[in-house]
Coordinates of C-alpha atoms in Angstrom, one line a residue:
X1 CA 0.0 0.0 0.0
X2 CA 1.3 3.8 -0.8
X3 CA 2.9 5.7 2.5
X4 CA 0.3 7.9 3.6
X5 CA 0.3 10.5 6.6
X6 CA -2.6 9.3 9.3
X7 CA -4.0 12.5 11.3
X8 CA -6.1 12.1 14.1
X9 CA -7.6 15.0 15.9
X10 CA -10.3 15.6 18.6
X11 CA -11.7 19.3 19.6
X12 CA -14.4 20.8 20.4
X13 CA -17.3 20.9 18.0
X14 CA -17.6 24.3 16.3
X15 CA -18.1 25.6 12.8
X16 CA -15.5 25.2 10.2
X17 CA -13.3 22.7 11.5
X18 CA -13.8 20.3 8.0
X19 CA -13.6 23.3 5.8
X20 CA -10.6 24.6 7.5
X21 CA -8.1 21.1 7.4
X22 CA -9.9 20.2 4.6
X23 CA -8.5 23.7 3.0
X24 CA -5.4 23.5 4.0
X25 CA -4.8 20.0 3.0
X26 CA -5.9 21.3 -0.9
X27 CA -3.4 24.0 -0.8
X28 CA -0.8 21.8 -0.4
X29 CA -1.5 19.7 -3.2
X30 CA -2.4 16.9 -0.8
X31 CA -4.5 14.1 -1.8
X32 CA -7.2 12.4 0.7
X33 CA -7.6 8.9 0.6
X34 CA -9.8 8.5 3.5
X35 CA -12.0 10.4 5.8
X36 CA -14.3 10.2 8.6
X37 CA -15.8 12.6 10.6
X38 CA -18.2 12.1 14.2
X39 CA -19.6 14.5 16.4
X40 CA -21.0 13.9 19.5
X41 CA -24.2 16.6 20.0
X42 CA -24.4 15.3 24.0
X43 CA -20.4 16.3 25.0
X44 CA -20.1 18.6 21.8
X45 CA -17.0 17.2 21.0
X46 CA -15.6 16.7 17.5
X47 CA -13.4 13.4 15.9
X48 CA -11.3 13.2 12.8
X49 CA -9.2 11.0 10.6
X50 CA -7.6 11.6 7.9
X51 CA -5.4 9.7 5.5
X52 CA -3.4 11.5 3.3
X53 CA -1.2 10.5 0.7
X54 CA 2.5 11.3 1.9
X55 CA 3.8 12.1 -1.7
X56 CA 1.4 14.3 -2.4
X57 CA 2.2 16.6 -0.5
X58 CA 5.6 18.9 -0.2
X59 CA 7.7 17.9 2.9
X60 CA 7.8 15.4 5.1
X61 CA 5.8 14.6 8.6
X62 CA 7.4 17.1 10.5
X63 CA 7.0 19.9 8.1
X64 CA 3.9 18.8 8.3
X65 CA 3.4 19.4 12.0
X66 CA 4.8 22.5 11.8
X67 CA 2.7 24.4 8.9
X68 CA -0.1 22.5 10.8
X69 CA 0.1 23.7 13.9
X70 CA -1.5 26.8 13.6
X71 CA -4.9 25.6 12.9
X72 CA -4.5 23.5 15.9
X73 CA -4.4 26.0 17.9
X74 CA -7.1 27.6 16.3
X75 CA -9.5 25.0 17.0
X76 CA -8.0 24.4 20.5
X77 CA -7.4 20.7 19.1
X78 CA -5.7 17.8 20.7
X79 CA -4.0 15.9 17.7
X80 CA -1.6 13.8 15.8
X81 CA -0.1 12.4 13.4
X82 CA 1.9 9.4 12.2
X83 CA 3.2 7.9 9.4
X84 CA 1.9 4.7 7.7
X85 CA 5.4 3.7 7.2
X86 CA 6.5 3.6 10.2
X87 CA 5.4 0.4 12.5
X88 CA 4.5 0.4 15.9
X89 CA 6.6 -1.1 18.5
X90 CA 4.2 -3.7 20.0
X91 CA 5.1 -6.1 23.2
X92 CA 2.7 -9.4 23.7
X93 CA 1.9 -10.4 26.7
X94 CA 0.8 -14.5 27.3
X95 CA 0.7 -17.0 30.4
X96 CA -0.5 -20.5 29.4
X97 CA -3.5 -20.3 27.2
X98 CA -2.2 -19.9 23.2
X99 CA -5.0 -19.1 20.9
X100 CA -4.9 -15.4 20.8
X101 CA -1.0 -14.9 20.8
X102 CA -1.0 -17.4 17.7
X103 CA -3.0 -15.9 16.2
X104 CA -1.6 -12.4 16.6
X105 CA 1.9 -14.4 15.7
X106 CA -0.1 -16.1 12.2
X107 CA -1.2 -12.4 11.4
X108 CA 2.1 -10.9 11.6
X109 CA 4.5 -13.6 9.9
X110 CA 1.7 -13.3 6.7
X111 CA 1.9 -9.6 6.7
X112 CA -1.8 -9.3 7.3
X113 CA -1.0 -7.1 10.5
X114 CA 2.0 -4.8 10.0
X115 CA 3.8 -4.1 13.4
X116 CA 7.0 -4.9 14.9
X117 CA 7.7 -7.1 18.1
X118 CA 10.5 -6.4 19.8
X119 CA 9.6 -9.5 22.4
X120 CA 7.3 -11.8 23.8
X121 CA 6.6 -11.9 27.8
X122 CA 5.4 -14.6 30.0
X123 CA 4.8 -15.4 33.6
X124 CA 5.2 -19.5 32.1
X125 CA 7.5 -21.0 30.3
X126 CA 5.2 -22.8 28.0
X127 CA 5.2 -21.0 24.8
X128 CA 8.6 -20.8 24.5
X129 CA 9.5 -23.0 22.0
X130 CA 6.8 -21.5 19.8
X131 CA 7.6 -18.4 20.0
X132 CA 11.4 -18.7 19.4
X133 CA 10.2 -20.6 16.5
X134 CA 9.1 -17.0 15.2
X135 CA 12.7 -15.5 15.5
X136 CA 11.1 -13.3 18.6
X137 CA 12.7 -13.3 22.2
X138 CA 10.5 -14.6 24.4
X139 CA 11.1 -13.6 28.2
X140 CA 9.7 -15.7 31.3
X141 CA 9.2 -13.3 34.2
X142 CA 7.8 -15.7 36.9
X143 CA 5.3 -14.3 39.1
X144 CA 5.8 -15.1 43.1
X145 CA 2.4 -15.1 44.0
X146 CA 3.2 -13.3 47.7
X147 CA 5.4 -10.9 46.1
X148 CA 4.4 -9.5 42.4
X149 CA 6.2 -6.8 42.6
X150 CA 9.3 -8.0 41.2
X151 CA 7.6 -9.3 38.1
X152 CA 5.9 -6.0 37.3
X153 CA 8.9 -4.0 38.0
X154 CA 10.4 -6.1 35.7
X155 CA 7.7 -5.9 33.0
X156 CA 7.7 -1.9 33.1
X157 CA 11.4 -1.5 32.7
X158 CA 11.2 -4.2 29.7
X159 CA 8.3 -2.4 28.4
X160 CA 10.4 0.8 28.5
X161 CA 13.7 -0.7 27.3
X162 CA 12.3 -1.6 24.3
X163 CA 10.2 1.8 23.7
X164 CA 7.3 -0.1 22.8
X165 CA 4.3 1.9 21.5
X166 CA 1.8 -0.2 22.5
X167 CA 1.3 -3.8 25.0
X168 CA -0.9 -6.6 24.2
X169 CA -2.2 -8.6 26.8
X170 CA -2.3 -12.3 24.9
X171 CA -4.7 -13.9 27.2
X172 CA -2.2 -12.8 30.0
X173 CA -3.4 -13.9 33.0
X174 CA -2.4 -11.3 35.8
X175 CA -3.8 -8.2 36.8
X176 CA -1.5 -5.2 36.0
X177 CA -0.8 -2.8 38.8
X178 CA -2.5 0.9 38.9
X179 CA 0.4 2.5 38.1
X180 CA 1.6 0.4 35.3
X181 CA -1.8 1.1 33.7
X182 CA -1.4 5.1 34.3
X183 CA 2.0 5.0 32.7
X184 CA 0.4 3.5 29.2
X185 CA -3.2 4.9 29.3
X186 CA -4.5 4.2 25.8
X187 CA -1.4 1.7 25.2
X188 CA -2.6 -1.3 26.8
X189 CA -4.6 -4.2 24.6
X190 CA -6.4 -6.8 26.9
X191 CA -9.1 -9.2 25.5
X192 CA -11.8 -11.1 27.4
X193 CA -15.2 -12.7 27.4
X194 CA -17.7 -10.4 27.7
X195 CA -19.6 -12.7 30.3
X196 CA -18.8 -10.2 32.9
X197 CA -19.8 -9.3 35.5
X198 CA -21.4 -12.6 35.6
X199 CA -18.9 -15.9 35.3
X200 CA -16.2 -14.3 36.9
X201 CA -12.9 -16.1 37.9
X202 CA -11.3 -19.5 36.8
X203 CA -13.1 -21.3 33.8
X204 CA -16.1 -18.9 33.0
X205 CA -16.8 -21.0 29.8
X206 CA -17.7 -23.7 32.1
X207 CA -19.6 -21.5 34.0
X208 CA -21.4 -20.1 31.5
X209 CA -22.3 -23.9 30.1
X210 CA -24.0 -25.0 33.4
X211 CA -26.4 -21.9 33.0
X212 CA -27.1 -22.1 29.9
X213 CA -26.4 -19.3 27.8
X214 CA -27.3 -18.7 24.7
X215 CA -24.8 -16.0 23.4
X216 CA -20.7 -16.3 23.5
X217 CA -18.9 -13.3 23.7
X218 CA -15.3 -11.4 23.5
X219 CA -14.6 -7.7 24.8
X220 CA -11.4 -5.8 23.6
X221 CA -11.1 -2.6 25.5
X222 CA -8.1 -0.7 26.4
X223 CA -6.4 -1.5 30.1
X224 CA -7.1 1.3 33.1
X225 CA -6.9 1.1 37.3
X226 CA -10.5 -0.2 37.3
X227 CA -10.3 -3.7 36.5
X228 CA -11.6 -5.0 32.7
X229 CA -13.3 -1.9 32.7
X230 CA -11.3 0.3 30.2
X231 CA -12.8 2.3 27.0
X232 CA -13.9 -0.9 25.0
X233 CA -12.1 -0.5 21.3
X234 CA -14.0 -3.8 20.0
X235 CA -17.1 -6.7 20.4
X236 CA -18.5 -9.6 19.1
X237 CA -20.7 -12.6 20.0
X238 CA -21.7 -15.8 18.8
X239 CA -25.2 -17.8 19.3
X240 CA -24.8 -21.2 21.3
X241 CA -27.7 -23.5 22.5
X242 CA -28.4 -26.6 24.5
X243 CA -26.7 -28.9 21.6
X244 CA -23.8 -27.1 22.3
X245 CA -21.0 -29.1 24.8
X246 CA -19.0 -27.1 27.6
X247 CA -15.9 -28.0 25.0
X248 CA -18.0 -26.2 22.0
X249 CA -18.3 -23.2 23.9
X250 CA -14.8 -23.5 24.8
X251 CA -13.6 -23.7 21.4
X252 CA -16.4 -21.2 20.2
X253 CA -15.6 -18.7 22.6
X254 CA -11.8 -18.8 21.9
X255 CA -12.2 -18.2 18.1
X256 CA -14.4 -14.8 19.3
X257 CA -11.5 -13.8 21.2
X258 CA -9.0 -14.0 19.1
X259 CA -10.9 -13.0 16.6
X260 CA -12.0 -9.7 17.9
X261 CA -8.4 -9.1 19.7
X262 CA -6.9 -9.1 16.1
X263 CA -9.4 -6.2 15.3
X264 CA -8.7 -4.2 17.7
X265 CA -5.3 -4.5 17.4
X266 CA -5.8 -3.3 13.7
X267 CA -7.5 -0.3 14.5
X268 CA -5.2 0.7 17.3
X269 CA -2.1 0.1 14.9
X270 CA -3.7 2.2 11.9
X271 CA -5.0 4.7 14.2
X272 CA -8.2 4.5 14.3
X273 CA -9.5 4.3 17.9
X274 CA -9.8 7.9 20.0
X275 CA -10.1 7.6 23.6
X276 CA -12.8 10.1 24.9
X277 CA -13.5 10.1 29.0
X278 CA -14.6 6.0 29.1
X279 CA -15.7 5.8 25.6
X280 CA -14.2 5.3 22.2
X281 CA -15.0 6.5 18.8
X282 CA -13.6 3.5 16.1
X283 CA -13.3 4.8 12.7
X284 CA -12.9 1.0 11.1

């Protein structure tokens, strides 16, 4: 695909804010592949992305922050923008279970999601071997369940050794620390079924079985303080009934995980999810 220039901008809602980056865009000889627009008439509050064709217009992303700048400040705006050539740094995160960090793996080694990973990190030594398989470094940070500290201590500094630009959470089975989540607000990926509050703790899928539900479910939201209760980038469900086993729903609900982790991982690495107080606006 050609290098284009993603810009992402939030403001408050007002006349003239299309016309005006719209305008300015044309007078540079760019070209717009792709545009959305949203505003919210309850928090008047306006959302934009644009993709614009990086060799159509004349200089390059920081020139392009600078004559920008202006009408940012303008509009009071709180903005970016990043180039489509340039991948994110993203670390995974995995304990025991597999499906949704083999997937993520599958997507990557095809090309069909375009990111780096600068490692792999585990509180089990399970997946090694599969993920070494990859060519990626796979680190095993054992947890001491009387004293986590150690482990997320060594999680952050890994996390910033490696600049990463974002953190997926794999089906990683720990609860991340207050502070660790305030240190990557908007940066941390978790997935998990979207049985909650109901089901909670150790196998929910069972749980869910013995009660008989009728729909299956996966929730991929962004990670904050309050637990599993992040800005939600990303759903889906799928329709079980009473012909259905405890291992179907297993299986079922495993393929809606992974399934709608991958998604949201896509629109966070093209730039396409704004964070706005608890709620997201996904321009997929």
């Amino acid at each position: 695909m050609e290098r284009t220039y993603r810009v992402v901008i939030s403001c408050p809602d007002q006349v003239g804010i299309v016309s005006s980056v719209s305008r300015f865009i044309a007078d540079q000889g760019g070209w717009i592949t792709e545009a959305h627009q949203f505003a919210d008439a309850e928090r008047q509050q306006f959302f934009m992305r644009y993709e614009i064709l990086a060799s159509s217009l004349p200089y390059d992303l920081e020139g392009f922050k600078q004559e920008f700048t202006p009408i940012a400040q303008r509009f009071g705006m709180h903005w970016y923008v990043t180039d489509s050539a340039v991948a994110k740094k993203v670390v995974l995160m995995a304990s025991k279970q597999a499906h949704c960090l083999s997937d993520i793996l599958y997507r990557w080694r095809s090309g069909d999601l375009a990111f780096d990973i600068p490692c792999v990190i585990s509180n089990h030594d399970d997946l090694r071997s599969y993920v070494e398989w990859h060519g990626i470094p796979y680190l095993h940070l054992p947890v001491d369940p009387n004293n986590k500290e150690p482990h997320f201590e060594a999680v952050r500094e890994q996390v910033a050794a490696v600049d990463a630009d974002a953190v997926v959470l794999a089906r990683y089975m720990q609860i991340l620390p207050p502070q660790l989540c305030q240190d990557y607000p908007g940066r941390i990926i978790n997935i998990h079924h979207s049985f909650l509050p109901s089901f909670v703790g150790a196998r929910p899928y069972h749980q869910a079985a013995e009660r008989g539900v009728k729909l299956i479910g996966a929730t991929c939201h962004y990670v904050t303080s309050e637990l599993d209760a992040g800005p939600i980038i990303e759903q889906d469900v799928a329709r079980v009934n009473h012909h259905n086993s405890t291992e179907d729903m297993v299986r079922i609900g495993k393929d809606v995980e992974k399934n709608v982790l991958a998604r949201g991982l896509r629109y966070h690495l093209e730039d396409r999810v704004l964070v706005y107080g608890n709620k997201t606006v996904v321009f997929a």
